[in-house]
Amino acid sequence: MKACVAVLLAGLLSGCAWWGYQSQPGSESRWCPQACGDAPDFLAYIYQPEFADSQALKQALAEMLQLIRSAEFAQDVRAFNGWITTPERSADRSLPQVGGEEVYTDVVLSPRRGMHYLVNWEPGQTASTAIDPDRHFGTTILPAQVARWRALLPDGSPDYRQRAQLINTLAHELTHLPTVLIDARQRFKYRDSGWKGELAAKACLVSYRFGQLAECHYLARNAAAPSVAGCMAAAGYQADEQACLALAQP
């Protein structure tokens, strides 16, 4: 049975977010970083007719998950307490914030089972994540973004800068999986729709900062960046905790 994932992020997309979504995917699409067992902490359904894209996505997901579970990455997320959850200002004109421990628990430590991944073209999107009323999560990723994993340097070695961009995308989309109940509907806890109206907040938003931090850790790990801090600053994420806390004020 096939359906479309309905978007609960107002303004992100309208209508069907994910063409090709399968509410009951076949067992052949079931994937875990290690053996699934009875209660895996991460279980996804990956379906895509292009074998090369499917393999690249699985490899990238496995590396991304291993990276964000590392002690070094955990320390950087937990140590930062200026995370902004959404660019939508509240009635008093403040931006909601959470601490690093809450972000790490929500995004990394909470089990994720039943996500759907599809490599497919979507207008104006590198990737997008949606949730339907039955709490099925779907992430669509542009084929060109997945192809970055297969990029090679002239000497035939992996192009880690290209790969890092896919790591960023996957980590970014992972932050959209935690939900909260708003107006009797499940909505993403960490949202970024409308961030261009709060341009300065991008460096503090959970989704963008978490994704960029994963990219920089991946680059530093593979000797493609001198340091995580230098990489973050070069990417425009030099805002420190105090700057993000100040930005969130009315």
XYZ file of C-alpha atoms in Angstrom:
250
model
C 0.000 0.000 0.000
C 1.423 3.371 -1.002
C 0.598 6.802 0.244
C 2.035 10.284 0.600
C 3.513 11.630 3.789
C 1.579 14.679 4.914
C 3.701 17.582 6.092
C 3.053 18.945 9.551
C 5.691 21.649 9.215
C 3.651 24.635 8.196
C 5.117 26.402 5.240
C 7.766 23.807 4.409
C 5.862 21.996 1.717
C 2.243 21.460 0.822
C 0.410 18.373 -0.317
C 2.481 15.227 -0.756
C 5.968 15.470 0.633
C 7.265 12.126 -0.491
C 6.247 10.404 -3.681
C 7.012 6.718 -3.469
C 6.412 6.411 0.274
C 5.350 2.895 1.289
C 3.325 2.536 4.463
C 4.196 -1.179 4.544
C 7.691 -1.495 3.032
C 9.046 -4.907 2.158
C 11.430 -6.726 4.473
C 14.219 -6.356 1.910
C 14.280 -2.607 2.599
C 14.785 -3.067 6.364
C 18.198 -1.836 7.526
C 20.140 -1.383 10.761
C 23.772 -0.244 11.217
C 24.467 -3.615 12.832
C 22.288 -6.725 13.118
C 18.735 -5.578 13.794
C 17.878 -8.101 16.513
C 14.680 -7.755 18.552
C 15.023 -4.138 19.692
C 17.546 -2.182 17.596
C 18.281 1.399 18.606
C 18.172 2.436 14.937
C 16.044 0.763 12.280
C 15.279 2.299 8.902
C 13.560 1.357 5.667
C 15.588 2.277 2.604
C 14.076 1.792 -0.798
C 15.534 3.059 -4.019
C 15.846 1.344 -7.391
C 19.457 2.464 -7.878
C 21.663 -0.033 -6.035
C 24.621 2.367 -5.937
C 22.536 5.051 -4.210
C 21.129 2.565 -1.721
C 24.600 1.308 -0.801
C 26.025 4.824 -0.527
C 23.183 5.918 1.725
C 23.630 2.930 4.032
C 27.369 3.541 4.310
C 26.878 7.250 5.003
C 24.167 6.602 7.598
C 26.393 4.086 9.388
C 29.330 6.513 9.500
C 27.116 9.419 10.592
C 25.624 7.394 13.451
C 29.039 6.199 14.590
C 30.328 9.769 14.523
C 27.504 11.400 16.495
C 27.776 8.667 19.137
C 31.474 9.368 19.653
C 32.670 10.906 22.905
C 34.181 13.898 21.103
C 30.973 14.788 19.310
C 28.859 14.211 22.423
C 31.083 16.562 24.389
C 30.695 19.366 21.851
C 26.897 19.049 21.734
C 26.485 18.811 25.501
C 28.865 21.676 26.221
C 26.883 24.148 24.104
C 23.789 25.520 25.853
C 22.691 28.138 23.346
C 20.702 25.816 21.075
C 17.644 27.511 19.527
C 14.828 25.073 18.748
C 12.956 27.077 16.099
C 13.203 30.435 14.294
C 9.540 31.054 15.190
C 9.448 33.736 17.889
C 6.923 33.303 20.675
C 4.319 35.873 21.772
C 6.915 37.738 23.838
C 9.255 37.803 20.791
C 11.797 35.420 22.338
C 13.251 32.358 20.612
C 12.881 29.054 22.509
C 16.110 27.444 23.663
C 17.304 24.171 25.185
C 20.548 22.925 26.654
C 23.056 20.633 25.022
C 22.188 17.642 27.181
C 18.561 17.783 26.019
C 19.581 18.024 22.370
C 21.950 15.074 22.626
C 19.390 12.926 24.433
C 16.628 13.775 21.950
C 18.628 13.315 18.766
C 21.259 10.698 19.582
C 20.286 8.652 22.626
C 16.590 8.121 21.893
C 15.959 4.913 19.892
C 14.846 5.474 16.295
C 12.885 2.690 14.673
C 10.894 2.754 11.464
C 12.248 5.806 9.609
C 11.803 5.716 5.851
C 14.535 6.931 3.495
C 14.100 7.469 -0.211
C 16.606 8.860 -2.674
C 14.446 10.897 -5.009
C 14.180 14.278 -6.681
C 12.133 16.923 -4.902
C 11.673 20.515 -6.149
C 13.849 23.032 -4.340
C 15.033 20.620 -1.652
C 18.376 18.951 -0.945
C 16.538 16.834 1.610
C 13.346 17.052 3.635
C 11.743 15.144 6.480
C 8.030 14.783 7.132
C 5.695 13.000 9.533
C 2.210 11.693 8.883
C -0.690 11.322 11.378
C 0.387 7.744 12.134
C 3.859 8.970 13.129
C 5.610 7.524 10.093
C 8.750 9.537 9.429
C 9.998 9.973 5.886
C 13.209 11.575 4.640
C 13.722 12.285 0.954
C 17.273 12.986 -0.224
C 18.264 14.344 -3.604
C 20.191 11.781 -5.713
C 22.987 14.308 -6.350
C 23.478 14.672 -2.600
C 23.845 10.921 -2.118
C 26.214 10.777 -5.102
C 28.662 12.906 -3.092
C 29.521 9.750 -1.146
C 30.986 8.213 -4.286
C 33.036 11.283 -5.242
C 36.758 10.643 -5.722
C 39.857 12.819 -5.867
C 42.140 12.613 -8.936
C 44.299 10.010 -7.175
C 41.254 7.775 -6.693
C 40.892 8.340 -2.934
C 37.560 9.399 -1.365
C 36.707 13.093 -1.544
C 35.998 13.645 2.135
C 34.790 17.204 1.594
C 32.048 15.899 -0.665
C 31.224 13.073 1.717
C 31.069 15.505 4.630
C 28.214 17.372 2.969
C 26.103 14.202 2.977
C 27.038 13.589 6.621
C 25.780 17.117 7.345
C 22.500 16.457 5.523
C 21.821 13.169 7.307
C 22.640 14.573 10.748
C 20.517 17.674 10.053
C 17.500 15.584 9.052
C 17.943 13.366 12.124
C 17.254 16.385 14.360
C 13.733 16.589 12.940
C 12.712 13.215 14.387
C 11.991 14.296 18.015
C 8.405 15.554 18.265
C 6.209 17.551 20.629
C 2.434 17.877 20.811
C 1.273 21.298 19.568
C -2.415 22.066 19.045
C -3.247 18.353 19.321
C -0.798 17.488 16.534
C 2.646 15.977 16.611
C 5.134 18.542 15.336
C 8.883 18.512 15.035
C 10.501 19.754 18.229
C 13.471 21.159 16.341
C 12.253 23.161 13.362
C 13.912 25.457 10.846
C 11.119 26.482 8.489
C 11.317 30.250 7.997
C 14.904 30.554 9.223
C 15.704 33.152 6.553
C 13.526 35.561 8.517
C 15.903 35.057 11.450
C 19.111 34.804 9.459
C 21.398 35.414 12.438
C 19.778 32.525 14.295
C 20.866 29.895 11.753
C 24.175 29.305 13.540
C 22.242 28.550 16.747
C 19.386 26.449 15.337
C 19.539 22.801 16.423
C 19.118 21.388 12.913
C 21.714 23.542 11.160
C 24.290 23.674 13.938
C 24.057 19.935 14.669
C 24.480 19.104 10.979
C 27.408 21.464 10.549
C 29.059 20.139 13.705
C 28.797 16.607 12.310
C 30.332 17.762 9.018
C 33.243 19.452 10.798
C 33.905 16.464 13.036
C 33.924 14.241 9.947
C 36.359 16.540 8.133
C 38.674 16.807 11.149
C 38.538 13.044 11.661
C 39.644 12.517 8.062
C 42.348 15.219 8.113
C 40.327 17.421 5.731
C 40.041 20.266 8.267
C 42.663 21.477 10.772
C 40.192 21.543 13.682
C 36.493 21.341 14.443
C 36.454 24.885 15.847
C 38.223 26.292 12.795
C 35.889 24.430 10.474
C 32.795 25.751 12.306
C 34.061 29.324 12.118
C 34.920 29.022 8.432
C 31.377 27.761 7.762
C 29.846 30.782 9.509
C 29.057 29.065 12.793
C 31.382 31.111 14.939
C 28.489 32.320 17.156
C 29.275 31.248 20.704
C 26.860 30.305 23.436
C 26.483 33.833 24.797
C 25.743 35.236 21.332
C 22.989 32.639 20.841
C 21.531 33.299 24.283
C 21.454 37.032 23.550
C 19.887 36.465 20.146
C 17.024 34.547 21.706
C 15.987 37.426 23.899
C 12.863 39.466 22.961
